[in-house]
Amino acid sequence: MKSLVVANGGLGNGMSRKQLLPVLEKCGLVEALLMPPNKPYSFVRYKTTEESRNAYASLNGKEIVDDLGQKVILYLNFVERAQWKELGHQALPPGLTVVEEIISSEDEKMLLESINWTEDLDNQNFQKSLKHRRVKHFGYEFHYENNNVDKDKPLPEGLPDICDSFLEKWLAEGYIKCRPDQLTINQYEPGQGIPAHIDTHSAFEDEIISLSLGSEVVMDFKHPDGITVQVMLPRRSLLVMTGESRYLWTHGITPRKFDTVQASEDYKSGIITSDIGDLTLRKRGIRTSFTFRKVRHMPCTCNYSLVCNSQRKETPPSFPESDKEASQLEQEYVHQVYEEIAGHFSSTRHTPWPHIVAFLKALPDGSIVADIGCGNGKYLGINKEFYMIGCDRSKNLVDICRERQFQAFVCDALAVPVRSGSCDACISIAVIHHFATAERRVAALREIVRLLRPGGKALIYVWAMEQEHNNQKSKYLRENRISQEKKEEIKCDKSTQGLLEQKSDIGSQNSASSVLSIDYIQEKESSSKTVTNSELPIHTNRTSFHSQDVLVPWHLKTKTGKNKPVEPFGSVGSCDPSPVFHRYYHVFRDGELEATCQTLSNVIILQSYYDQGNWCIILQKAWVCYGATWS
Amino acid sequence: MKLLTHNLLSSHVRGVGPRGFPLRLQATEVRVNPVEFNPDFVARMIPKVEWAALLEAADTLHLAEVPRAPTEGYEHDEDFLRKMHHVLLEVEVLEGTLQCPESGRLFPISRGIPNMLLNDEETET
């Protein structure tokens, strides 16, 4: 075997390629050194088995020094094969450009020296209150409490004079289209960052530009669908964000002291590759950014209304406090949405789930079965020996059932127009989690039980808050688009597997700050928490849930061709973004579904289990006779 | 909507309860859709059928040859089963209305789909 795993020799525990490779090369010819990002291990492949044996003999248990100067003991072990399929070429977020070497080293030095950080007390207090990076504003004061500027109170001096020549030049050369009138200077020490955010639509016009001085950094761009793109911003480069990259994608800088960057091309901009044969760590230096923006005076009219504070309703949806509010929330964030997305939704719901099929197939022939919230009728045709009827709140989805020759009707799950005790069984898959209060969820369950004849069974599925169960990530999490094509193929003996599992995803490069994975929680500046506690958070698809009541985005794709890939440097506003809808969910905690069922007096819980990110339950309606119940 | 489905439907207008069954059927467009005859399946449905409601609906649609009640030993009576098969499973109401017998509320049937949505005032709380 020519491949070895090198535990404690990973990017995730502060070991760079520069440190590790020479050590490994002493033992033989290294064909490849694969360093997966954020993992505390790497894989090395030697040309011959003898060389790998040599490496094992001399390096297993050996102490070396990592990039932080810390002593680390390497543990090696043989693996059958170590390969990592690479992600296809990722595109920059649409509307994003990085212009390299836009200023000279002399100009960089001059700009940095021109900043007077201790100019006045107000500024100093501001800086203290932010706890993180230092900031300075020109043109208009930026207010972190509401992430907006006070358009009626421009700052007296305007932009610093030295910026004029640069801005003129950039306009003339076509790097920027409009002349900004607001400047924010940010200075980041290693370990400092800025939480992921979208610059307030109503505050600034389309074009936002940022000049990086002093040090390069990796900036994270995240699409609401969960896709993350990491972009290297070299020193003396200008980042230009327009269109989708400015209005829809969030951008942020992880607070950490190292970035994972490409080993081969130094200081180049572009997307950080996922080729783990070419990654290393780079220590951050002090980075200063000059972010220029144009203050907006008219409301924003972008195409991304769901994230646009000019176009969104005055109050974003909040946790309902009455049955009426719940009903209104469901109307807007469940029913209307499913009507709009029905076709696309149906096309993504084609494979019946094995456990549900098994439940249905185990029912006696001649059963009358109701599917409450049948959607596109996925389960209505499973067993020809039943009479199955489906109902759904969405006319458009019921239409699809009809096209498939199923018996279906439109109704609300809280008021099912079926006579009591007429069904031998019911199923309700991924429905009850759309009800916005506990009372409504119980009421929906009660309806289902009402339909059952005594002894009849119901199968209920709801989305679980816990998307990871028994150390296994659900399909929903695993299908994160970053890792879709990246399949870890490690065949190794049990002890190594155990080692890897123990050490998996430590994710911290130093003790002070923790490195994000895709679960990086969006946090506003500590002094500017304007979000009220009851506001419903918007969930990022394919990540863990941080709240039980959430809005989950749905990106609508229409039948007229899939969403076309957008030119990274295309003109602003020329491409139609896919509309995004938010659906309300109450995701259930472990035990919650059971507890809800237990409040019903005439049911027995037959089985309770977890299936691919869902909590599931099989109930039976009790027989009742002279006040006694038995099953 | 097949007549077996109609046999299961009941009005859920507030306060109506079991008096919401059966829904009064009115059809403007009906179609006969052949369905493969499965005698065992039909036999199993017979005990679950509410006969009065079925007959009422069948009469409204002017269906001929509708058995008035299950015969003795119906499970093996092919003639009976075939007739029931036809009434329950092959007659489809495409356009029409369903009416709550107690409140008079009308529910439309369109393209074979009954729309049983109530507005807020009508739902039972």
PDB file of C-alpha atoms in Angstrom, chain A residues 323-324 327 364-368 384-387 389 393 395 398-400 402 405 407-412 414-420 422-424 447 450 453, chain B residues 1-5 7-12 21 23 31 33 38 40-41 44-45 48-50 88-89 92 94 110-118 120 123-124:
ATOM      1  CA  ASP A 323     -54.586  31.188  16.092  1.00  0.00           C
ATOM      2  CA  LYS A 324     -55.515  33.932  13.644  1.00  0.00           C
ATOM      3  CA  SER A 327     -53.508  30.988  10.057  1.00  0.00           C
ATOM      4  CA  PRO A 364     -54.410  -5.582   4.701  1.00  0.00           C
ATOM      5  CA  ASP A 365     -55.872  -5.805   1.220  1.00  0.00           C
ATOM      6  CA  GLY A 366     -59.043  -3.827   0.753  1.00  0.00           C
ATOM      7  CA  SER A 367     -57.966  -1.058   3.142  1.00  0.00           C
ATOM      8  CA  ILE A 368     -59.328   2.426   2.715  1.00  0.00           C
ATOM      9  CA  LYS A 384     -53.515  -1.392  -6.010  1.00  0.00           C
ATOM     10  CA  GLU A 385     -55.249  -3.511  -3.379  1.00  0.00           C
ATOM     11  CA  PHE A 386     -56.238  -0.380  -1.440  1.00  0.00           C
ATOM     12  CA  TYR A 387     -58.668   2.361  -2.029  1.00  0.00           C
ATOM     13  CA  ILE A 389     -57.790   9.009  -1.346  1.00  0.00           C
ATOM     14  CA  ARG A 393     -54.427  22.325   0.671  1.00  0.00           C
ATOM     15  CA  LYS A 395     -55.171  23.087  -5.694  1.00  0.00           C
ATOM     16  CA  VAL A 398     -54.128  18.180  -6.245  1.00  0.00           C
ATOM     17  CA  ASP A 399     -54.358  18.867  -9.978  1.00  0.00           C
ATOM     18  CA  ILE A 400     -51.190  16.867 -10.415  1.00  0.00           C
ATOM     19  CA  ARG A 402     -55.720  14.176 -10.781  1.00  0.00           C
ATOM     20  CA  GLN A 405     -55.677   9.400 -12.192  1.00  0.00           C
ATOM     21  CA  GLN A 407     -58.715  10.257  -6.200  1.00  0.00           C
ATOM     22  CA  ALA A 408     -57.941  13.546  -4.529  1.00  0.00           C
ATOM     23  CA  PHE A 409     -59.646  16.661  -3.262  1.00  0.00           C
ATOM     24  CA  VAL A 410     -58.736  20.038  -1.866  1.00  0.00           C
ATOM     25  CA  CYS A 411     -59.180  20.715   1.815  1.00  0.00           C
ATOM     26  CA  ASP A 412     -57.466  21.904   4.961  1.00  0.00           C
ATOM     27  CA  LEU A 414     -57.636  20.915  10.207  1.00  0.00           C
ATOM     28  CA  ALA A 415     -61.030  20.209   8.653  1.00  0.00           C
ATOM     29  CA  VAL A 416     -60.963  17.027   6.624  1.00  0.00           C
ATOM     30  CA  PRO A 417     -64.355  16.388   4.992  1.00  0.00           C
ATOM     31  CA  VAL A 418     -64.314  12.643   5.479  1.00  0.00           C
ATOM     32  CA  ARG A 419     -66.675  10.781   7.753  1.00  0.00           C
ATOM     33  CA  SER A 420     -65.324   9.672  11.098  1.00  0.00           C
ATOM     34  CA  SER A 422     -64.145   5.444   7.746  1.00  0.00           C
ATOM     35  CA  CYS A 423     -60.433   4.896   7.116  1.00  0.00           C
ATOM     36  CA  ASP A 424     -58.453   1.789   7.844  1.00  0.00           C
ATOM     37  CA  GLU A 447     -58.358  15.042  12.703  1.00  0.00           C
ATOM     38  CA  ARG A 450     -60.856  10.923  13.918  1.00  0.00           C
ATOM     39  CA  ARG A 453     -61.675   3.231  12.489  1.00  0.00           C
TER      40      ARG A 453
ATOM     41  CA  MET B   1     -64.527  11.853  -8.252  1.00  0.00           C
ATOM     42  CA  LYS B   2     -65.719   8.262  -8.025  1.00  0.00           C
ATOM     43  CA  LEU B   3     -68.797   7.319  -6.118  1.00  0.00           C
ATOM     44  CA  LEU B   4     -66.783   5.370  -3.602  1.00  0.00           C
ATOM     45  CA  THR B   5     -64.961   8.611  -2.835  1.00  0.00           C
ATOM     46  CA  ASN B   7     -69.331   7.810  -0.103  1.00  0.00           C
ATOM     47  CA  LEU B   8     -66.493   8.833   2.203  1.00  0.00           C
ATOM     48  CA  LEU B   9     -66.953  12.589   1.962  1.00  0.00           C
ATOM     49  CA  SER B  10     -68.846  14.511   4.578  1.00  0.00           C
ATOM     50  CA  SER B  11     -69.475  18.186   5.165  1.00  0.00           C
ATOM     51  CA  HIS B  12     -67.263  19.821   7.764  1.00  0.00           C
ATOM     52  CA  PHE B  21     -73.364  13.229   5.460  1.00  0.00           C
ATOM     53  CA  LEU B  23     -73.274  15.358   0.525  1.00  0.00           C
ATOM     54  CA  ARG B  31     -67.608  10.015 -17.544  1.00  0.00           C
ATOM     55  CA  ASN B  33     -63.664   5.140 -17.011  1.00  0.00           C
ATOM     56  CA  ASN B  38     -60.802  -7.101  -9.114  1.00  0.00           C
ATOM     57  CA  ASP B  40     -61.716  -9.548  -4.143  1.00  0.00           C
ATOM     58  CA  PHE B  41     -61.153  -5.849  -3.904  1.00  0.00           C
ATOM     59  CA  ARG B  44     -63.777  -6.012   0.557  1.00  0.00           C
ATOM     60  CA  MET B  45     -65.255  -2.591  -0.113  1.00  0.00           C
ATOM     61  CA  LYS B  48     -67.509  -0.250   4.179  1.00  0.00           C
ATOM     62  CA  VAL B  49     -70.064   1.347   1.905  1.00  0.00           C
ATOM     63  CA  GLU B  50     -72.847   3.503   3.302  1.00  0.00           C
ATOM     64  CA  LEU B  88     -68.244   2.485  -7.186  1.00  0.00           C
ATOM     65  CA  LEU B  89     -65.178   2.698  -9.379  1.00  0.00           C
ATOM     66  CA  GLU B  92     -66.470   9.591 -12.524  1.00  0.00           C
ATOM     67  CA  LEU B  94     -65.987  15.540 -13.583  1.00  0.00           C
ATOM     68  CA  SER B 110     -64.050  20.763 -11.168  1.00  0.00           C
ATOM     69  CA  ARG B 111     -62.063  18.473 -13.458  1.00  0.00           C
ATOM     70  CA  GLY B 112     -62.933  15.645 -11.139  1.00  0.00           C
ATOM     71  CA  ILE B 113     -61.629  17.422  -8.071  1.00  0.00           C
ATOM     72  CA  PRO B 114     -63.940  18.457  -5.248  1.00  0.00           C
ATOM     73  CA  ASN B 115     -62.834  21.645  -3.567  1.00  0.00           C
ATOM     74  CA  MET B 116     -63.812  21.282   0.059  1.00  0.00           C
ATOM     75  CA  LEU B 117     -62.035  24.331   1.421  1.00  0.00           C
ATOM     76  CA  LEU B 118     -64.029  26.263   3.946  1.00  0.00           C
ATOM     77  CA  ASP B 120     -62.584  30.788   8.411  1.00  0.00           C
ATOM     78  CA  THR B 123     -64.614  25.791   9.998  1.00  0.00           C
ATOM     79  CA  GLU B 124     -65.260  24.013  13.208  1.00  0.00           C
TER      80      GLU B 124
END
